[in-house]
XYZ file of C-alpha atoms in Angstrom:
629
model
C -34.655 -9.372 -4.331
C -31.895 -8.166 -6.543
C -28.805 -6.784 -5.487
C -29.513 -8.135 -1.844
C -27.209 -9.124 0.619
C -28.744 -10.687 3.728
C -26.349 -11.958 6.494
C -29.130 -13.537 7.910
C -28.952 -15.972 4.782
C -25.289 -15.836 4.308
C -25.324 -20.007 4.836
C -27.102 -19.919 1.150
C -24.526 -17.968 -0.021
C -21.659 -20.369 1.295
C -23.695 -23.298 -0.462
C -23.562 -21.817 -3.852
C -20.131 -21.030 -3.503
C -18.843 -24.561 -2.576
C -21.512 -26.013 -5.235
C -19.412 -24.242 -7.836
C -18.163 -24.304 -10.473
C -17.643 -20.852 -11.498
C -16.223 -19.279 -14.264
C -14.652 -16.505 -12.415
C -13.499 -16.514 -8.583
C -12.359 -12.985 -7.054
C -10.453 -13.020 -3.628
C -10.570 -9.129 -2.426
C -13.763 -7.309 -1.209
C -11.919 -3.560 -2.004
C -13.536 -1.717 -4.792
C -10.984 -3.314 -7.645
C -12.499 -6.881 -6.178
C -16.043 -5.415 -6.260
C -15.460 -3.704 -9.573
C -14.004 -7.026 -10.882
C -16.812 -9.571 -9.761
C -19.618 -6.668 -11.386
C -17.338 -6.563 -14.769
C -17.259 -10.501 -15.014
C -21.091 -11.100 -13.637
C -22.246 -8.573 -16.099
C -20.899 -10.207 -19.103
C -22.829 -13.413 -17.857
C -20.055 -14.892 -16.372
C -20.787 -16.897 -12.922
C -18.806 -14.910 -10.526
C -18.009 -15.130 -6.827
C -16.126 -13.314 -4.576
C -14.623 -13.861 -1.269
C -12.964 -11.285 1.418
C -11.255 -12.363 4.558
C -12.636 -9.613 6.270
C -15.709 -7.097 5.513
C -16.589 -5.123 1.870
C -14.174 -1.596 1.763
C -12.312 -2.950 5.398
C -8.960 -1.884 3.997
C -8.062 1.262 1.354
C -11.370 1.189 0.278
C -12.607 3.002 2.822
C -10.100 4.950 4.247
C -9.138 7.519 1.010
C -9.230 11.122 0.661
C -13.086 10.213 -0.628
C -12.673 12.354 -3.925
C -13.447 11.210 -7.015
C -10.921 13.250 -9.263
C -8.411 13.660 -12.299
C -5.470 14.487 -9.796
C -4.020 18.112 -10.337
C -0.837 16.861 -8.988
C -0.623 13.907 -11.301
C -1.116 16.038 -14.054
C 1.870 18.517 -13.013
C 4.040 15.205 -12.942
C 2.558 14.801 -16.850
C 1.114 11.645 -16.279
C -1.587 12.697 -18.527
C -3.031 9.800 -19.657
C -4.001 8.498 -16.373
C -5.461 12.128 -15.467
C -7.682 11.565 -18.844
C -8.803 8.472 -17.836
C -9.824 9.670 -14.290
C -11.653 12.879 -15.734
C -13.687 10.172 -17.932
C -14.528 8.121 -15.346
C -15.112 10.802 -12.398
C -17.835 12.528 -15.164
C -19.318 9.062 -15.730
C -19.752 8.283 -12.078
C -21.378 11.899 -11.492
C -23.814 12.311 -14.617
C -24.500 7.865 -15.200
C -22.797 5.501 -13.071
C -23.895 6.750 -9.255
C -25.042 10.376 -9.470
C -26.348 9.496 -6.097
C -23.039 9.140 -4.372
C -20.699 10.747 -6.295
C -21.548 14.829 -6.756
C -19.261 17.643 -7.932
C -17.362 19.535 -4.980
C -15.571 22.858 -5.611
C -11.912 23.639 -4.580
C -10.165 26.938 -3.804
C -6.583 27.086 -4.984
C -5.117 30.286 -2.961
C -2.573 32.164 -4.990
C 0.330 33.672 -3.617
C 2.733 34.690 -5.831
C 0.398 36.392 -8.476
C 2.831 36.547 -11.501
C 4.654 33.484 -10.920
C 1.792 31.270 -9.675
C -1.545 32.675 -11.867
C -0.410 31.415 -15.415
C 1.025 28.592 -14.172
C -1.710 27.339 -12.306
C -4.347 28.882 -14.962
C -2.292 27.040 -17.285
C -2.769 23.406 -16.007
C -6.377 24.177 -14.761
C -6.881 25.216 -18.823
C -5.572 21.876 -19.646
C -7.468 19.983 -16.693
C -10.668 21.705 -18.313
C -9.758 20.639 -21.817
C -9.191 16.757 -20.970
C -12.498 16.670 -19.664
C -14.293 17.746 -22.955
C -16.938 20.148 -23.691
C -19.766 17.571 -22.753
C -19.224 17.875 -18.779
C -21.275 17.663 -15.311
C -19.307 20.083 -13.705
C -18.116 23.919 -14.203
C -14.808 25.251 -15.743
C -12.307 26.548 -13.230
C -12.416 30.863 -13.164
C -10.351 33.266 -11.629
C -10.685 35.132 -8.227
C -9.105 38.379 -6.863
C -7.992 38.491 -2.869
C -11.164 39.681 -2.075
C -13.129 36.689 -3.531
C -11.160 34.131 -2.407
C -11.375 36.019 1.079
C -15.499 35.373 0.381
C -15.317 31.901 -0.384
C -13.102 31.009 2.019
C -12.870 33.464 5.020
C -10.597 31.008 6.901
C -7.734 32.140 4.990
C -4.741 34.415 5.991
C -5.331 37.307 4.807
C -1.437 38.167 4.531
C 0.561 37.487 0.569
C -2.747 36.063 -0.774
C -3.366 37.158 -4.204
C -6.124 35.907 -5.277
C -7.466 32.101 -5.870
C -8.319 29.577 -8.523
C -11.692 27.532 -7.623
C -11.867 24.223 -10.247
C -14.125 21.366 -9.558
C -13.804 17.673 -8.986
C -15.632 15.446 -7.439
C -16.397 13.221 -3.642
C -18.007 9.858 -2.578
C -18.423 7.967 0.435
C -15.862 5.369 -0.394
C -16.793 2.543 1.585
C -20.865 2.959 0.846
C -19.783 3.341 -3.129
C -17.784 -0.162 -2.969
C -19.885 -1.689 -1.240
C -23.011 -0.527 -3.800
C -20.707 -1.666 -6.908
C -20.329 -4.989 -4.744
C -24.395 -5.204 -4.407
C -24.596 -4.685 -7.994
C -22.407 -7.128 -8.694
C -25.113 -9.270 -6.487
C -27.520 -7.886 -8.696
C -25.768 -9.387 -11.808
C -25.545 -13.171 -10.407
C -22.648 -12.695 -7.908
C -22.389 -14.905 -4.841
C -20.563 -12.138 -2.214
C -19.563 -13.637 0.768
C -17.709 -11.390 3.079
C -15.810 -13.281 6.370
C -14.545 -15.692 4.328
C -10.662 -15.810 3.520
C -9.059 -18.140 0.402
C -6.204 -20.360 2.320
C -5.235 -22.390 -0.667
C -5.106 -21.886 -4.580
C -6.311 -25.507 -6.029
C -4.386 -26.421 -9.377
C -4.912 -28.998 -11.468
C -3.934 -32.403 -11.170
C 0.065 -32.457 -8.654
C -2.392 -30.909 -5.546
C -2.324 -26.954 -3.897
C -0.742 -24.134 -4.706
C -0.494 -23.122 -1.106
C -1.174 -20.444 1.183
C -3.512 -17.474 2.676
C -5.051 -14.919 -0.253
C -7.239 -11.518 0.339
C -5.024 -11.915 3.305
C -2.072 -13.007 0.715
C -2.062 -16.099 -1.554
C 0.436 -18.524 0.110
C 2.533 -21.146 -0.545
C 6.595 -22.023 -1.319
C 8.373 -21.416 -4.075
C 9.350 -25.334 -3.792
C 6.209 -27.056 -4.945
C 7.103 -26.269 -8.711
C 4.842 -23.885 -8.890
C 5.760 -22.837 -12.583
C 2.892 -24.461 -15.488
C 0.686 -25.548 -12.707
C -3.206 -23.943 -13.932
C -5.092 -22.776 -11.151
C -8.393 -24.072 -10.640
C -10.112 -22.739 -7.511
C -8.980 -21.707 -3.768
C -9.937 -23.924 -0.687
C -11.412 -21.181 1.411
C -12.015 -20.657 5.057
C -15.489 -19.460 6.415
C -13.889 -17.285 9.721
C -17.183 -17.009 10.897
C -17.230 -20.847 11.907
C -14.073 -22.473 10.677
C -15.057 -24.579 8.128
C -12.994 -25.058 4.894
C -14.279 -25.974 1.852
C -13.316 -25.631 -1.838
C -14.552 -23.615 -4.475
C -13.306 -24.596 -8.008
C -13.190 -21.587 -10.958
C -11.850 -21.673 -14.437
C -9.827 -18.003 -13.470
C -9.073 -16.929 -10.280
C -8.864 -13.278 -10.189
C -6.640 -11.356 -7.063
C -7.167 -8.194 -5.800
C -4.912 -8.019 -3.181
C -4.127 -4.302 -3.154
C -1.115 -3.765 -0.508
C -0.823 -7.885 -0.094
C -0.099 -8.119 -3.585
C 4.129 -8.486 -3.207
C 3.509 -11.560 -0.659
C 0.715 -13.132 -3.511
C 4.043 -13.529 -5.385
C 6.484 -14.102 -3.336
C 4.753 -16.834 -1.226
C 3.641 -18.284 -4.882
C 7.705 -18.352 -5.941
C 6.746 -16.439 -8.820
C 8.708 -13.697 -9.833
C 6.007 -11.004 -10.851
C 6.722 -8.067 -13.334
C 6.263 -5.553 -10.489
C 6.270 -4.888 -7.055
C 4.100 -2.879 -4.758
C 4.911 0.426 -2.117
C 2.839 0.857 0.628
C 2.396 4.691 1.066
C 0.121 5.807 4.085
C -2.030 8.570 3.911
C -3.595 9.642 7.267
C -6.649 12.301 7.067
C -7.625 14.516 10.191
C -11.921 14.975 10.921
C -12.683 18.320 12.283
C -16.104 20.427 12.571
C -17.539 22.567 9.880
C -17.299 25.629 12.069
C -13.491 25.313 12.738
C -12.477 26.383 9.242
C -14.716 29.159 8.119
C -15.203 28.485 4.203
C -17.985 27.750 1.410
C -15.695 25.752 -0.452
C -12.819 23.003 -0.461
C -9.345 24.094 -0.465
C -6.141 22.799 -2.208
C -2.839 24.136 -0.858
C 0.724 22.834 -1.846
C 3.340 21.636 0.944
C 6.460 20.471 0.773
C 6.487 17.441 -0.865
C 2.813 17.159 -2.291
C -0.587 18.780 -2.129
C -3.071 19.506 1.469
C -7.061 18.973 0.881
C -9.484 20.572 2.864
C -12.860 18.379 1.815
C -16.365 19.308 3.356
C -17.843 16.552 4.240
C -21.064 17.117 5.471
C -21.018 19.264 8.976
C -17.390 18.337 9.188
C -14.043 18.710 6.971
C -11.694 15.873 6.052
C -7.929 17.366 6.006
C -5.258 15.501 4.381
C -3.264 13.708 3.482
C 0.416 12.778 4.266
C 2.339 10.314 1.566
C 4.536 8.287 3.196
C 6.658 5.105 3.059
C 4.745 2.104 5.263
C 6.240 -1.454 6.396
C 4.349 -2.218 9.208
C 0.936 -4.488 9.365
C -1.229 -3.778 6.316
C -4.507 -5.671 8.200
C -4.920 -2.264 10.383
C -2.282 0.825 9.733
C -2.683 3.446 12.246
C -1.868 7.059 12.523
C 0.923 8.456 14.691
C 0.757 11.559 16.699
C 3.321 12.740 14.580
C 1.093 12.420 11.138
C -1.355 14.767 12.983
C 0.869 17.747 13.886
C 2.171 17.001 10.337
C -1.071 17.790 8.797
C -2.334 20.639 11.367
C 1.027 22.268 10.475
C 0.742 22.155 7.027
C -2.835 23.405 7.377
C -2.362 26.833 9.613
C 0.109 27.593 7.196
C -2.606 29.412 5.022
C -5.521 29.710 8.157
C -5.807 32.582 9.664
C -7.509 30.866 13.002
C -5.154 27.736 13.938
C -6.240 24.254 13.624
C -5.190 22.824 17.010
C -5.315 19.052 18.899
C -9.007 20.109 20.366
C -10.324 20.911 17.086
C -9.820 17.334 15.798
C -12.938 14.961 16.048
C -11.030 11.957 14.390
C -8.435 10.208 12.470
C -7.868 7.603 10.078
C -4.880 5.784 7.649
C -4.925 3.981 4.608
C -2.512 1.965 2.376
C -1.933 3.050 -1.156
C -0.871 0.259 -3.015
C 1.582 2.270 -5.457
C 3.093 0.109 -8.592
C 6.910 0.263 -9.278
C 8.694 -1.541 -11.998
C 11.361 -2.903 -10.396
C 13.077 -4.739 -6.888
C 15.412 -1.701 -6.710
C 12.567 0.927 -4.331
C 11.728 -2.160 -1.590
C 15.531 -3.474 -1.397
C 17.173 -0.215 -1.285
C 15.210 0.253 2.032
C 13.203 3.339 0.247
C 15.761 4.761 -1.556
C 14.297 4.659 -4.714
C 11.642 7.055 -5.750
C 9.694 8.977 -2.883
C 6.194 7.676 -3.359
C 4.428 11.043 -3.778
C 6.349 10.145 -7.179
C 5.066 6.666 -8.128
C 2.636 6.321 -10.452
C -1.336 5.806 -9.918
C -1.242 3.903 -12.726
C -2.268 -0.059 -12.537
C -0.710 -3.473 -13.634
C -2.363 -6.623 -14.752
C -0.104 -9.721 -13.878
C -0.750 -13.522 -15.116
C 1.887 -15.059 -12.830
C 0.417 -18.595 -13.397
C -1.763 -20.477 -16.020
C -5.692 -19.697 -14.442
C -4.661 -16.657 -12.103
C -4.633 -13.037 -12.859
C -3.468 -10.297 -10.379
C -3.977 -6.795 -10.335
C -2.055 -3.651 -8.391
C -2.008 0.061 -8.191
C -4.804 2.500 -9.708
C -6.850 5.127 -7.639
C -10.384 4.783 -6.409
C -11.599 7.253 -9.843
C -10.451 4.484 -12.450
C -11.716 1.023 -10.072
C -13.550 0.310 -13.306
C -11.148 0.473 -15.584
C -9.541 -1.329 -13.839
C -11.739 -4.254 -13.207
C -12.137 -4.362 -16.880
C -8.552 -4.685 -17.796
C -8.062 -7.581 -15.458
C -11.527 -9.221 -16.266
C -9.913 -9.059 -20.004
C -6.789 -10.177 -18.995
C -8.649 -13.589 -17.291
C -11.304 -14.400 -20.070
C -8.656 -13.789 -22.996
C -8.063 -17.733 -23.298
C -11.642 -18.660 -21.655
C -12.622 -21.914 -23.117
C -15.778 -19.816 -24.510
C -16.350 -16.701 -26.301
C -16.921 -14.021 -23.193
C -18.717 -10.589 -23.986
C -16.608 -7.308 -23.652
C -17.428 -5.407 -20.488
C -20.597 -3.503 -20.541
C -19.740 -1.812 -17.034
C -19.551 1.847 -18.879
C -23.070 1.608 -19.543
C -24.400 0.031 -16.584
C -25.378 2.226 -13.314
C -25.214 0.823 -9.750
C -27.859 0.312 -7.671
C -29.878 3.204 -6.708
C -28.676 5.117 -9.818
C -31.848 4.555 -11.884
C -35.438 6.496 -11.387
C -33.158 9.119 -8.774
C -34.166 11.879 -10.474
C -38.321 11.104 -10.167
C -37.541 9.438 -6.387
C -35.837 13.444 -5.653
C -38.730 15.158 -7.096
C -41.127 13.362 -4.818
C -38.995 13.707 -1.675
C -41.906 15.603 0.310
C -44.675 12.915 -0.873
C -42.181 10.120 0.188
C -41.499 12.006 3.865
C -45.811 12.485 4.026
C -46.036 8.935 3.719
C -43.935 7.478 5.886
C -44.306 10.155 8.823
C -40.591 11.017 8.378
C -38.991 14.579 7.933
C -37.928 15.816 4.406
C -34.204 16.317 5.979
C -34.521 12.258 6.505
C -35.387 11.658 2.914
C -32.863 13.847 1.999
C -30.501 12.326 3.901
C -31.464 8.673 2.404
C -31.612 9.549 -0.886
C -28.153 11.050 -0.704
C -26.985 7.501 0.448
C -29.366 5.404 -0.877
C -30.971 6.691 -3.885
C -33.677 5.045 -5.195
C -33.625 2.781 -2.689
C -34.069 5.076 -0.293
C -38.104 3.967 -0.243
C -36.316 0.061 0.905
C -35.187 1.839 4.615
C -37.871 3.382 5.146
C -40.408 0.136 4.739
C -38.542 -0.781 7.980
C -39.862 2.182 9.861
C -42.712 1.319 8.592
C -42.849 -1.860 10.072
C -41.320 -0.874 13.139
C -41.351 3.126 14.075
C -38.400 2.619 16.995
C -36.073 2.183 14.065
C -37.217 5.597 12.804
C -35.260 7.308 15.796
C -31.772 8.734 15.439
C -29.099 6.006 15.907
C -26.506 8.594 17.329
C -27.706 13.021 18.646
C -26.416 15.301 16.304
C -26.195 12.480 13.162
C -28.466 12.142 10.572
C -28.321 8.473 10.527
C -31.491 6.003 11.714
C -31.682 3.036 13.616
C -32.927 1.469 10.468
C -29.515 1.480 8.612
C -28.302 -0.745 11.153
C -31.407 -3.209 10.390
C -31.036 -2.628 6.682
C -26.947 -2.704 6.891
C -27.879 -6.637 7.893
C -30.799 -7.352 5.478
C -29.300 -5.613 2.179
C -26.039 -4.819 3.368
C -24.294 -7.982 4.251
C -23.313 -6.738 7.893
C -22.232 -9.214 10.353
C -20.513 -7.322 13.297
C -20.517 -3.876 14.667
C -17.473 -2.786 13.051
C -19.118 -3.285 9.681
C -21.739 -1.135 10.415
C -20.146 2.048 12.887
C -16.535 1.762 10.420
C -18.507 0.942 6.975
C -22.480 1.372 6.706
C -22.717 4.530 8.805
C -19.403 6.765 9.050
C -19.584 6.900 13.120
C -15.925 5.608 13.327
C -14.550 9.019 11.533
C -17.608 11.260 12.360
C -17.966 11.222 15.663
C -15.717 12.357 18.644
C -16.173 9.131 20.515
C -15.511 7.335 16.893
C -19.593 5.832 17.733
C -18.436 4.004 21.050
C -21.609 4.563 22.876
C -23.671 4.180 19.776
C -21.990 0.429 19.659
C -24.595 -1.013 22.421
C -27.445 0.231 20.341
C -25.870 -1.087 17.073
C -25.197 -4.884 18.513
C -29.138 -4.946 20.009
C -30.480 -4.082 16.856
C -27.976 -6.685 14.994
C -28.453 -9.349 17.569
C -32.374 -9.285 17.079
C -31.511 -9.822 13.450
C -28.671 -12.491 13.751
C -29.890 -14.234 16.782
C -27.062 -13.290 18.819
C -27.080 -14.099 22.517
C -26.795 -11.463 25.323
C -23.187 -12.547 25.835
C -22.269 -11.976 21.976
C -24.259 -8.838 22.019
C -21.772 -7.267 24.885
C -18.767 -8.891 23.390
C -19.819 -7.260 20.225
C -20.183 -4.177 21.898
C -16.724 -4.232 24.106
C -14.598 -5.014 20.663
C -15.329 -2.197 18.997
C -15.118 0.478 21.838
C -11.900 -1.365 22.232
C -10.956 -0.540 18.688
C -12.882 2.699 18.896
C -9.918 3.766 21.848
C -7.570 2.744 19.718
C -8.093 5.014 17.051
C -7.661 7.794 19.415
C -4.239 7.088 20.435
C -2.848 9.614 17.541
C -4.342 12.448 18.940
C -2.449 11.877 21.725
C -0.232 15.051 22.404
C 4.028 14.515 21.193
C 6.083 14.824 23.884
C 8.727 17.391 21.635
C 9.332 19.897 19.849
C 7.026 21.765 18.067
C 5.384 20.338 14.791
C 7.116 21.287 11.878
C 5.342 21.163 8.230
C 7.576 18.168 7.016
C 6.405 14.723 5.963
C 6.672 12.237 8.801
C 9.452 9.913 8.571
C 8.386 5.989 7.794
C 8.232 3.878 10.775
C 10.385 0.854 10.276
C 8.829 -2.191 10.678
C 10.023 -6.118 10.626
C 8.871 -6.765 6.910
C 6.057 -10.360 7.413
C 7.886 -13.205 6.188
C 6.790 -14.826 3.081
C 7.211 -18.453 4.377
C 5.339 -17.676 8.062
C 2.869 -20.948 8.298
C -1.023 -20.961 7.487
C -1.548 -20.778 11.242
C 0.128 -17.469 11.820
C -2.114 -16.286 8.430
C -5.087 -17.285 9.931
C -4.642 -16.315 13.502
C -4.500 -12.551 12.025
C -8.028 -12.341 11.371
C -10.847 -10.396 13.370
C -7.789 -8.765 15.236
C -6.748 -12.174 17.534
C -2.701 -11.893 17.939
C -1.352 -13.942 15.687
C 1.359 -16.580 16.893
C 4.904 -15.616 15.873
C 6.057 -16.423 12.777
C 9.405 -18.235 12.682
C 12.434 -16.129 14.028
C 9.717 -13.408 14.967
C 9.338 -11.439 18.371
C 5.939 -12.088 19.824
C 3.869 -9.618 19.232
C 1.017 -7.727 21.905
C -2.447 -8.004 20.788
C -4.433 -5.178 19.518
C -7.865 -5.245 20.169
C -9.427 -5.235 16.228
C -12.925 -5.731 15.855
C -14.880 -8.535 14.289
């Protein structure tokens, strides 16, 4: 079947990959890798792509989840970007995945009414006119006190005068990359997740080096410089076998790894990446009283308030990170940064007990020069930095990628596809991605007009078709064969969530799941949803898995103690601060010992599936954090 990613058959998928060649290898399962391997597959290139750990398991899946031109981009007049991202948002909503990606509205609260109105009017005016007249979503209008008051009760009543309410647009980041990555599968993609690139081949004078998707590695003494790369040796972390898959291009994705893909590879890239961290805070529905998202400006950038289903999403902070990029975490002090920020303009506080979760990401942010990373940060502030990407070729066969936003991942993956097949030894297609929706997309409007036949014949509720199709699409009809086939997996997975037992089943056959973590952090959205972050749901998860994958009943309990290990982890940041009260300031960047370029494949390695890695040279030891597989 199309599009299909069975872990039960992921030693077929290993096969083809070593049985090569390909035309195109991609090393990074985040949506720029998944956009990538659907650009090249789709212009009938033979594509495959590799990730150390699971699809979305870094930035992918921990963003603000909007889908969005970026007000505050265009207030820093980086207009072309916030053209391209208007483009591509209305593409995603109205072609490309109407089924994940819908329209939200957001409340700008007003007050200073003769200062603030025409200003803000003024860029909404322009936001509106870079989108065109041809649009699937409204044009921003104009509210008094009172109607903001009646969108958004929440609000302090006190100074407000009066609102702006625009529209952009959300996704479920981690199910949309991982649908662009089963597309891709669709196309003639081998995806094979668990599997990390230790070596760049090169032609004839041997490696190039190193750990990649995880970083590339290497030294900058093997004469690197005119050596083509051909392939990567790559490591199946599911059983430790190595094996080599040759390519004509080799395409990374590395996101925040990017400045180590260089600097372990000795070549001296034209850019460097900032990590900036953005945490987000989960809290009910019913703790903010409101219709509506909410924008509201702080100190150094912009506050979100996102619905997201029976809960909000609040965030985010923007700041400076150089500790591990495998699994950032939030501080207690990112938390009272954010609930600060956020009773500034509610008229019922935000506290600790309201939060049901927490979660930080790495933005992989693009500057031109060494000057930001030696000066220790003293370069631009990275709410400042462009969104913008670069394409690098830092060596004959390899292309590299960095920066963007989740909006323009297709872009994107076009420009570096571009960038790789510009030489190819054959004439290559230009991308066709633009016209080209992801699975599910087509037939959704006829599978939504027969949503009550669908729920009659499968014995399910409307609400549960709804909810499938939402997620899903057309291929809602594929999850719901399985409760056909077995009715137990038509039972809630989790009270008071709408998802089934089946999307763990299906999250294996289709979905390419091979651990718990993939499924409670990725497939279903337990790990931010739910107060426990779907601890006690992770029993449940690893029976129906272990059926499936022919896991043991020791496997199925370690599987099960891993993640509510990492579940507690999570946790920690809610944690109260032992100070002073929070003030609405951006929390410092915690310093961290920088990873050494040179550290030894071993210590790469040893950092997968969260096992403490050996110290590098002239490193402190380091304690282990329990990271599920």
């Amino acid at each position: 079947m199309p599009g299909v990613l069975d872990a039960t058959k992921r030693s077929d998928s290993l096969r083809k990959l070593a049985a090569g060649p390909l035309d195109v290898l991609v090393i990074g399962g985040g949506v720029t890798g998944a956009g990538a391997a659907l650009d090249a597959a789709s212009r009938g290139l033979r594509v495959g792509l590799v990730e150390a750990r699971d699809l979305a398991a870094g930035t992918s899946s921990r963003s603000s989840k909007l889908v969005h031109g970026g007000l505050r981009y265009l207030e820093q007049r980086d207009f072309k970007l916030v053209k391209e991202a208007l483009r591509e948002r209305d593409l995603l909503v109205s072609k490309l995945a109407p089924h994940l990606v819908r329209p939200v509205p957001f409340l700008y609260p007003i007050y200073k009414k003769v200062l603030e109105r025409p200003y803000v009017g003024a860029g909404l005016v322009i936001y509106d006119a870079m989108e065109g007249t041809k649009r699937p979503v409204p044009y921003h209008r104009h509210l008094t006190a009172r109607g903001a008051l009646r969108r958004a009760p929440a609000l302090r009543p006190e100074r407000l005068a009066g609102a702006m309410v625009y529209y952009d647009a959300q996704v479920d980041d981690a199910r949309h990359t991982l649908t662009v990555a089963r597309t891709a599968a669709a196309h003639g993609a081998i995806v094979v997740t668990r599997a990390s690139a230790v070596d760049l081949l090169r032609s004839p004078g041997g490696l190039v080096g190193g750990t990649v998707g995880g970083p590339v590695g290497g030294t900058a003494e093997g004469g690197l410089r005119g050596a083509r790369v051909t392939g990567a040796r790559v490591r199946d972390e599911e059983s430790g076998r190595e094996f080599d898959v040759h390519a004509t291009r080799v395409v990374v994705c590395a996101g925040v790894w990017s400045d180590l893909v260089h600097e372990v590879s000795g070549v001296k890239a034209g850019y460097h990446v900032r990590m900036s961290k953005g945490v987000h805070i989960v809290a009910p529905r019913a703790a903010i009283d409101a219709d509506t998202g909410m924008i509201v400006r702080t100190d150094k950038s912009v506050l979100f308030f996102i619905p997201w289903g029976e809960r909000w999403i609040v965030g985010t902070t923007d700041t400076d990170f150089s500790g591990d990029r495998t699994e950032p975490v939030a501080t207690a002090e990112d938390v009272d940064y954010i609930l600060a920020n956020a009773n500034r303009v509610l008229a019922k506080p935000l506290t600790r007990s309201d939060v049901l979760a927490v979660y930080a990401g790495l933005r992989p942010l693009v500057t031109e020069s060494q000057t930001a990373r030696d000066s220790d940060g003293a370069g631009k502030p990275t709410t400042k930095l462009s969104r913008e990407h670069v394409v690098d070729l830092p060596l004959p066969g390899l292309v590299s990628i960095a920066g963007g936003k989740l909006t323009t991942y297709r872009l994107m993956a076009r420009d570096v596809i571009d960038a790789a097949v510009a030489d190819f030894p054959r004439a290559v297609p230009s991308s066709v991605t633009e016209q080209l929706p992801l699975l599910g997309a087509d037939g959704l409007p006829a599978v939504r007009a027969a949503a009550g036949r669908i729920a009659e014949d499968y014995g399910v509720s409307a609400e549960t078709v709804g909810h499938l199709i939402t997620r899903y699409g057309a291929l809602a009809c594929e999850v719901l064969e399985l409760v056909r086939a077995d009715p137990s997996l038509g039972r809630p997975l989790a009270e008071g969530h709408p998802y089934l037992r089946a999307e763990v089943a299906y999250a294996v056959t289709h979905e390419g799941a091979l651990h718990v973590e993939d499924v409670l952090g990725r497939r279903v959205r337990l790990l931010i949803e739910s107060p426990d972050a779907g601890a006690s749901a992770a029993a449940e998860v690893a029976a129906i898995m272990g059926r499936l994958l022919g896991w043991s009943r020791r496997k199925r309990a370690e599987e099960t103690r891993r993640y509510q290990e990492f579940a507690a982890t999570t946790a920690q940041a809610l944690l109260p601060v032992p100070a002073s009260p929070p003030a609405a300031s951006p929390p410092a960047a915690t310093p961290a010992k920088p990873e050494s370029p040179a550290q030894p494949r071993s210590w790469l390695r040893s950092r997968v599936h969260g096992q403490p890695p050996a110290p590098a040279p002239g490193q402190e030891p380091t304690a282990p954090v329990p990271v599920p597989a």
